Coordinates of C-alpha atoms in Angstrom, one line a residue:
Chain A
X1 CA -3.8 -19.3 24.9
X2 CA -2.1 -20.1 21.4
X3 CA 0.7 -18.0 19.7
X4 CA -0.9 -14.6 17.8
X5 CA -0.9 -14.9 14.1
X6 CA 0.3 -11.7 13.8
X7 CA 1.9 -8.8 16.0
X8 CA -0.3 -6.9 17.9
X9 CA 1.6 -3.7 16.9
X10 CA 2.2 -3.7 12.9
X11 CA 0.7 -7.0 11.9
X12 CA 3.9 -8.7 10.6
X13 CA 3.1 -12.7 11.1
X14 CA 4.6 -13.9 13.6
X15 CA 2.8 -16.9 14.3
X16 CA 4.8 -19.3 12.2
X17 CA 7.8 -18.6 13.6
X18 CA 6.8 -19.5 17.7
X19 CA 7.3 -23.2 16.9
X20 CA 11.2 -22.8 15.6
X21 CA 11.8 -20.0 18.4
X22 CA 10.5 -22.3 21.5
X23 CA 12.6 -25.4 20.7
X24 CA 15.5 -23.5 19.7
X25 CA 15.6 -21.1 23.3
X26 CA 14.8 -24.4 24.9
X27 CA 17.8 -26.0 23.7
X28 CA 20.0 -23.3 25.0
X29 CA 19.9 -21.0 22.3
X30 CA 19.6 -17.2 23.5
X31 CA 16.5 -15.9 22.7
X32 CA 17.9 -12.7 21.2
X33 CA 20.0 -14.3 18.3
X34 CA 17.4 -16.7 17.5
X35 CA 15.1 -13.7 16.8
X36 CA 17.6 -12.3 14.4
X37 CA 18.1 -15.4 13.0
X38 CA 14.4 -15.6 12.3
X39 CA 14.0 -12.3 10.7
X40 CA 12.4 -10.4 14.0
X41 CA 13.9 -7.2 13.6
X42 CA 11.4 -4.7 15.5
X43 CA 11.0 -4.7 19.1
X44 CA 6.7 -5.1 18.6
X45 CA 7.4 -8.4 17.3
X46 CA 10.4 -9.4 19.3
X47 CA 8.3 -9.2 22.8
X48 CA 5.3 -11.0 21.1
X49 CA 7.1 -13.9 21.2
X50 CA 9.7 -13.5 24.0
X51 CA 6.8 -13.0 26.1
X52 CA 4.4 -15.7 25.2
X53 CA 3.2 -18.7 26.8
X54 CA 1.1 -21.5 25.4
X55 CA -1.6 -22.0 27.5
X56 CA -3.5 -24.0 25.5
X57 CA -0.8 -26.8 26.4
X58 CA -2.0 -26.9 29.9
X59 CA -5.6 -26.7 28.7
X60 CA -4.8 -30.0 26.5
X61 CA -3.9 -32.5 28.6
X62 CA -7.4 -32.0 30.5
X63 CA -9.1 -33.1 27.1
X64 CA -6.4 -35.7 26.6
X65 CA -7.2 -37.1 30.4
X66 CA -10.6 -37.5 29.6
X67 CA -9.7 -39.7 26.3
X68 CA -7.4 -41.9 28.0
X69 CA -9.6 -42.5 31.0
X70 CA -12.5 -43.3 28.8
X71 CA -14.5 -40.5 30.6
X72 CA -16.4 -38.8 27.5
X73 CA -19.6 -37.7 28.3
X74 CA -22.2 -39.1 26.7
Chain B
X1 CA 12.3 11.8 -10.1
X2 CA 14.6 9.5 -9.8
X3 CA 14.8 6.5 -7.7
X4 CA 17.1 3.3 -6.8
X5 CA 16.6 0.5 -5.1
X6 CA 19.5 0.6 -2.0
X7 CA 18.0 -3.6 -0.7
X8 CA 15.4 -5.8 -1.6
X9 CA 14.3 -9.1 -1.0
X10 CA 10.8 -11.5 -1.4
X11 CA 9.1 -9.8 0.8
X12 CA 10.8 -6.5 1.9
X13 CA 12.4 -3.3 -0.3
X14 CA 14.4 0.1 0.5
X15 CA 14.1 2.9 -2.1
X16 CA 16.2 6.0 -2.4
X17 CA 13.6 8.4 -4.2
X18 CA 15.4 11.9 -5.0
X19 CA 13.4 14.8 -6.5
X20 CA 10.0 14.2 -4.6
X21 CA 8.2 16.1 -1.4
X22 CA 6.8 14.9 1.4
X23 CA 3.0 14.6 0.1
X24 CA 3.8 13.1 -2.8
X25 CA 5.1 9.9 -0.4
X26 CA 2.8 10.2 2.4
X27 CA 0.1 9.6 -0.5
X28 CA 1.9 6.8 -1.4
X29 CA 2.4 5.5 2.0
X30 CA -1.4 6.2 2.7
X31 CA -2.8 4.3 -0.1
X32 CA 0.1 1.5 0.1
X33 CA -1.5 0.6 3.7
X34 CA -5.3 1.6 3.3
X35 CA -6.2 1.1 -0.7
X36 CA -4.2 -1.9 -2.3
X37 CA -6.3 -4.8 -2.1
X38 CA -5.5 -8.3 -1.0
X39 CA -7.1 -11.5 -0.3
X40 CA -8.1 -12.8 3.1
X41 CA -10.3 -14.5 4.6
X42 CA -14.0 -13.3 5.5
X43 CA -16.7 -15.7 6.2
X44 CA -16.1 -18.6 8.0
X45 CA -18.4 -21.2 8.3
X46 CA -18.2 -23.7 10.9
X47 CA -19.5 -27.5 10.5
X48 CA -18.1 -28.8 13.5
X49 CA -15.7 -27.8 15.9
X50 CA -14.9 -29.8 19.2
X51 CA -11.5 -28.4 20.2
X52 CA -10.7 -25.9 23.0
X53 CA -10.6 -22.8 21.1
X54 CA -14.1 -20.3 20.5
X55 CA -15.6 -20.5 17.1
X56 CA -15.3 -16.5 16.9
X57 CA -11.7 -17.0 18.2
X58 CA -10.6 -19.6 15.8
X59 CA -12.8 -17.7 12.9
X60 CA -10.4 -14.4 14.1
X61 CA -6.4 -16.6 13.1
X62 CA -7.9 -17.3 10.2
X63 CA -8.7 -14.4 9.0
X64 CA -5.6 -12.4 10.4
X65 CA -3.4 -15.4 8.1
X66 CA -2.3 -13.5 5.4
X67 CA -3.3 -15.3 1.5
X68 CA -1.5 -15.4 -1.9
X69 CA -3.2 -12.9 -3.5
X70 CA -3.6 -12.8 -7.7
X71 CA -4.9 -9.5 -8.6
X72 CA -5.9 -10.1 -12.2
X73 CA -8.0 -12.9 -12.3
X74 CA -10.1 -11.7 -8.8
X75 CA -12.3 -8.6 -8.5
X76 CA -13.0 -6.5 -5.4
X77 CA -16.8 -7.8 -4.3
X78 CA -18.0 -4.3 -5.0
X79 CA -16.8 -3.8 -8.5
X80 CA -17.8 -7.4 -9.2
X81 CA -19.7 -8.3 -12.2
X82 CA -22.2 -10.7 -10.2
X83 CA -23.0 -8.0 -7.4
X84 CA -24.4 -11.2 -5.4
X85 CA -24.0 -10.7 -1.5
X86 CA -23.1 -13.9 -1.6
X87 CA -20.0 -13.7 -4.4
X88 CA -19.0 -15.4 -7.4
X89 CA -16.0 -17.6 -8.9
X90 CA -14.3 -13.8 -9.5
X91 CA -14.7 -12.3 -6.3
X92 CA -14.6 -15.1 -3.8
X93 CA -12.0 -18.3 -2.7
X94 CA -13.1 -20.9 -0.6
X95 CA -11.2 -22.7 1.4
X96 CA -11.9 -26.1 3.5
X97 CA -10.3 -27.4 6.4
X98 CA -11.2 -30.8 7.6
X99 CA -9.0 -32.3 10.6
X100 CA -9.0 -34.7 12.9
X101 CA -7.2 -35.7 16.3
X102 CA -7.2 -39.6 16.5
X103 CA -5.3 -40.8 18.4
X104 CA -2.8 -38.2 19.9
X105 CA -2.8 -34.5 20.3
X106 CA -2.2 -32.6 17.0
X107 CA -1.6 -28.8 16.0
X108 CA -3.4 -27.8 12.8
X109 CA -1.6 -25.6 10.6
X110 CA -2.4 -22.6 7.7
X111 CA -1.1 -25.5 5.7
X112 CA -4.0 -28.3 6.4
X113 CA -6.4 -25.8 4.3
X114 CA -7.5 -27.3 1.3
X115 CA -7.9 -24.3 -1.8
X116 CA -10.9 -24.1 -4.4
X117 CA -8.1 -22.1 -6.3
X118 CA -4.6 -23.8 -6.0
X119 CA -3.2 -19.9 -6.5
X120 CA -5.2 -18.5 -3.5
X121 CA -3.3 -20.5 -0.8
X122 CA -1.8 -19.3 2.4
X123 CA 1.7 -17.7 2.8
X124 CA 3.2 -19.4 5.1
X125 CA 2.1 -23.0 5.8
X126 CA 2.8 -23.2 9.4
X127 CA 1.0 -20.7 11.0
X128 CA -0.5 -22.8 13.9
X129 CA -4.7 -22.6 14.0
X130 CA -5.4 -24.9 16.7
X131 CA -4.6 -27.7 19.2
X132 CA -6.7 -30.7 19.0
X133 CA -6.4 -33.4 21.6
X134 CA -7.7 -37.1 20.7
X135 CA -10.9 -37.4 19.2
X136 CA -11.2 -33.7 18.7
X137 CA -12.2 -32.4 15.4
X138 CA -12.5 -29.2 13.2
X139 CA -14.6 -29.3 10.3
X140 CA -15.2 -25.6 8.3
X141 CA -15.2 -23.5 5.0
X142 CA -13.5 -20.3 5.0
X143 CA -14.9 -17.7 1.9
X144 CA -11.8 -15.4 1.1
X145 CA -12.3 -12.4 -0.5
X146 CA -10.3 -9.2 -2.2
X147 CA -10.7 -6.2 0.8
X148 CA -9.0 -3.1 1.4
X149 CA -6.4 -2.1 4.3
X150 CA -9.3 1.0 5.1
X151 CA -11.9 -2.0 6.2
X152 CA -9.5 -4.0 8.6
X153 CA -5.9 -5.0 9.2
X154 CA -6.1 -8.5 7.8
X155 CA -6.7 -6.5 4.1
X156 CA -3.1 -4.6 4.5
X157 CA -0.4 -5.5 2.5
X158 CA 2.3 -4.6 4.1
X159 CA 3.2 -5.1 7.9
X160 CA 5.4 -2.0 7.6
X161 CA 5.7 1.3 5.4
X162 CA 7.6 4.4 6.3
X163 CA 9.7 6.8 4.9
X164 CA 12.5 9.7 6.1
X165 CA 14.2 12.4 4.7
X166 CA 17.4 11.4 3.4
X167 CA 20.1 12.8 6.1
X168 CA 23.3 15.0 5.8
X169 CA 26.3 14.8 8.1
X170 CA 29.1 17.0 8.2
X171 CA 32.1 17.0 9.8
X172 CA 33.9 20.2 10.0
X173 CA 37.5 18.7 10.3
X174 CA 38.8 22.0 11.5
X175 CA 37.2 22.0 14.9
X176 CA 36.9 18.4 15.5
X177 CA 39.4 17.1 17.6
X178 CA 38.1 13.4 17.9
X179 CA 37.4 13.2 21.3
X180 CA 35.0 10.3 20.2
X181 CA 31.7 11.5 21.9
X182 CA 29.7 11.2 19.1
X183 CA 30.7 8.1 18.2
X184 CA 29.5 6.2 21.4
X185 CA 26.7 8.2 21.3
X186 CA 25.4 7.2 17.5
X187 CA 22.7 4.2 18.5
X188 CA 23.2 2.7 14.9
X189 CA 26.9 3.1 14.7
X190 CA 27.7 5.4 12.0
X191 CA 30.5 7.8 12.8
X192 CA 33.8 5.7 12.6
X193 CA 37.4 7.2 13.5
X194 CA 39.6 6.4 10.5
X195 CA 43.3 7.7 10.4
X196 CA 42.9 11.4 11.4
X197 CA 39.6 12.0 10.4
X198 CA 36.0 11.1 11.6
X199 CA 34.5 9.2 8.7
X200 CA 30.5 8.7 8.1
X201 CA 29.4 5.4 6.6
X202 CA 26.0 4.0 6.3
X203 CA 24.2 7.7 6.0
X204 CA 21.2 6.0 5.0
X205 CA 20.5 4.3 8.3
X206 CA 21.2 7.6 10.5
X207 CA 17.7 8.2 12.2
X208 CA 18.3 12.0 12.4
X209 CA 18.5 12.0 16.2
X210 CA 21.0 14.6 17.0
X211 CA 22.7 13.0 20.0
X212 CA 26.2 13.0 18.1
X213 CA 25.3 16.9 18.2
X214 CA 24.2 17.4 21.6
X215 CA 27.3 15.2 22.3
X216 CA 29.9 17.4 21.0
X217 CA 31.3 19.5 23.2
X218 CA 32.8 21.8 20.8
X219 CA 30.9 25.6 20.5
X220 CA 30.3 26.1 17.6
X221 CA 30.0 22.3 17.2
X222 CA 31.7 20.5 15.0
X223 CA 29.5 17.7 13.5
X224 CA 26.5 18.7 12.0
X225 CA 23.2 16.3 10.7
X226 CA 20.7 17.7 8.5
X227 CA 18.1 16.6 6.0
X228 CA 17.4 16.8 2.8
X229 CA 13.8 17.5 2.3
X230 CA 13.7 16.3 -1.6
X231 CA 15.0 12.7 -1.1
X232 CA 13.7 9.9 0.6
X233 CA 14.4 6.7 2.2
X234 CA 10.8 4.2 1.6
X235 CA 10.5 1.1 3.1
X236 CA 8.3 -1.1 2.8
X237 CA 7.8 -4.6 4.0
X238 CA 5.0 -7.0 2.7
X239 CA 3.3 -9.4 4.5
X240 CA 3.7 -11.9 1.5
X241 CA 0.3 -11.4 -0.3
X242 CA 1.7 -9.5 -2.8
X243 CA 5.5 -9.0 -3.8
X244 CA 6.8 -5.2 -2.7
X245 CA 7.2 -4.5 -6.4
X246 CA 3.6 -5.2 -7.2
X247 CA 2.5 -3.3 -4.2
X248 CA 4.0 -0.4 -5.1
X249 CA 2.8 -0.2 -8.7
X250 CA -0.6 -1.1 -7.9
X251 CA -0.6 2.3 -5.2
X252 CA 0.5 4.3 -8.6
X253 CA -2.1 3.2 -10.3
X254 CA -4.8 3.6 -7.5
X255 CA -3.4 7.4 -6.9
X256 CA -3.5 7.8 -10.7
X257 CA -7.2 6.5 -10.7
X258 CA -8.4 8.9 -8.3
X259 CA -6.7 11.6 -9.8
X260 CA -7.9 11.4 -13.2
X261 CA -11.2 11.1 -11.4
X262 CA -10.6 14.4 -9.4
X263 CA -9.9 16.3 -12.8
X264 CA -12.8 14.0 -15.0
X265 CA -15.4 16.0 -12.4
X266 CA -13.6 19.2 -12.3
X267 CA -13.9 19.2 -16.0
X268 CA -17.2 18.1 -15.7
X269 CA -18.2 21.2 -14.0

C-alpha cells in the first residue's frame, strides 16, 4: 500500500528514505548506489525498498476522480 | 577492561572491548535491545479520518516512528509517581496531527505532528503517514509513552546490536606461495598481495568464515584465522531515539540495578 516505516527484519526506518530512492532510480540512477548513498547497508533493508510498490498511488486517483467529477456521496 | 572506540557517528558506533567474555556482552546486548527505554507512541486516538488507509493501519506507522526520547525529565508509566492508567505530564507526550487535503492530493509526513513537548518530537520528519486526496482529512492525538524493547519492537532502541570475537590471521610465509586463492575467496576483501608477502588489513571486518582456509591448497595450510575469545567487536546502531553513547550507559546502569538487586535479596536471606 504505502512504504513500511521500518524494515520488516531489524526495524531500521526506512520509510523516510522511499521518497529520495524512487525519484532518484527513476531518473536513471542505479538502485544499488543510491542505497549506499542513503545509508542502506544490510540486505533486510535494501529489498524493503528495492522491492516496493506504492499502491496507494493507484488507489488515489479513484478518490481524486470522484472530487473532480463532483461525485461525493451525500 | 579496556575498550576503544574503532567508528562512530550520530546514530551508529563500533567498540573494540578487550579483557571481557562472552556473557558479560551478550548481557549487554540483551538489555541494550529488550530493557532501555524509549518513547513511542501508544494510544492513538482518532477524531476523524477520511483517507484510504484503516484506522488500526494508520494507528500501527505511527507507532513504529521512532521519537526523540529525553530520559530524565519522563518516567516509565509503571514507576510513575501518578500511577493513573491514564498518565501524567511525567510519563506521557501527546502529540496532535491535524491535516487536510484541499485542493490536490497530499502526503502527510512524521513532520506534520504538532508536540505537547517540543523535546519529544519525531526523528526524522519525513517518514510518510498517509496519502490524502482532495477533501480528505486526518484529524487525531497520539499519547506517547516511555516502553521497553521486551513489550514491542517500536520500544527498541537500536535497529542493530551484535558483537564477534575479535579475529586472528596468520600467514605462515614459509609455506605460502601466493597462489592468490584466498584472496579471491575473502568476501570482504582483506588479504592483499604486497611485494612478496600476503599482507592482512582491516582484521576487524574479517567475519571468521574460513573460506581463505578451505581455499588454500597447501597441507598443512598456510593461512590460518582464529579468534580471540577475550576481545570483542560491538556494534551497535540506534534508531535515533537515543544517541549510541547514551544507550549504552543506560544498559550499565540497568545491569548494575538488577544486580545490586540480585545481591540486596541474597543478603536479605
Amino acid at each position: 500500500m504505502i512504504v513500511p516505516v521500518r524494515c520488516f527484519t531489524c526495524g531500521k526506518v526506512i520509510g523516510d528514505k522511499w521518497e529520495n530512492f524512487a525519484t532518484r532510480v527513476k531518473e536513471g540512477e542505479d538502485a544499488g548506489r543510491v542505497l549506499d548513498d542513503l545509508g542502506v547497508e544490510r540486505y533486510c533493508c535494501r529489498r524493503m525498498l528495492l522491492s516496493h510498490i506504492e499502491i496507494i498511488d493507484e488507489i488515489i486517483k479513484f478518490y481524486e476522480a470522484r472530487e473532480t467529477k463532483q461525485m461525493k456521496p451525500s | 577492561m579496556k575498550v576503544q572506540i574503532l567508528d562512530k557517528n550520530d546514530v551508529s558506533v563500533r567498540l573494540l572491548i578487550e579483557g571481557s567474555n562472552a556473557a558479560f556482552m551478550n548481557a549487554l546486548r540483551r538489555i541494550i535491545i529488550s530493557e532501555v527505554p524509549t518513547m513511542a507512541v501508544d494510544d492513538v486516538v482518532i477524531i476523524e479520518n477520511s483517507s484510504a488507509l484503516q484506522d488500526e493501519f494508520l494507528a500501527h506507522r505511527i507507532g513504529l516512528m521512532p521519537l526523540k526520547t529525553d530520559l530524565d525529565t519522563y518516567n516509565l508509566p509503571e514507576n510513575c509517581a501518578c500511577k493513573s492508567e491514564f498518565g501524567c505530564n511525567l510519563c506521557r507526550a501527546s502529540l496532535i496531527l491535524d491535516v487536510e487535503a484541499e485542493n490536490h492530493t497530499i502526503t502527510t509526513y512524521s513532520g506534520d505532528f504538532k508536540s505537547e513537548n517540543p523535546s519529544i518530537t519525531p526523528v526524522s520528519e519525513k517518514i510518510p503517514l498517509a496519502k490524502l486526496a482532495p477533501s480528505q482529512k486526518i484529524r487525531l492525538e497520539a499519547y506517547a509513552r516511555l516502553g521497553k524493547g521486551k513489550e514491542h519492537a517500536r520500544w527498541q532502541p537500536v535497529s542493530m546490536c551484535a558483537y564477534k570475537y575479535m579475529p586472528i590471521i596468520t600467514v605462515n610465509t614459509k609455506l605460502c606461495d601466493l597462489c592468490g586463492d584466498c584472496i579471491k575467496m575473502c568476501p570482504r576483501n582483506i588479504l592483499v598481495k604486497k611485494g612478496e608477502k600476503l599482507e592482512v588489513r582491516n582484521t576487524t571486518d574479517c567475519t571468521i568464515c574460513q573460506d581463505c582456509v578451505d581455499a588454500c591448497q597447501k597441507t598443512p595450510k598456510a593461512i590460518e584465522v582464529k579468534w580471540d575469545e577475550n576481545t570483542f567487536i560491538f556494534r551497535l546502531e540506534s534508531t535515533g531515539a537515543l544517541t549510541p553513547k547514551r544507550i549504552v550507559s543506560e544498559a550499565l546502569n540497568i545491569l548494575d540495578e538488577k544486580l545490586t538487586d540480585l545481591q540486596s535479596q541474597l543478603k536479605g536471606k
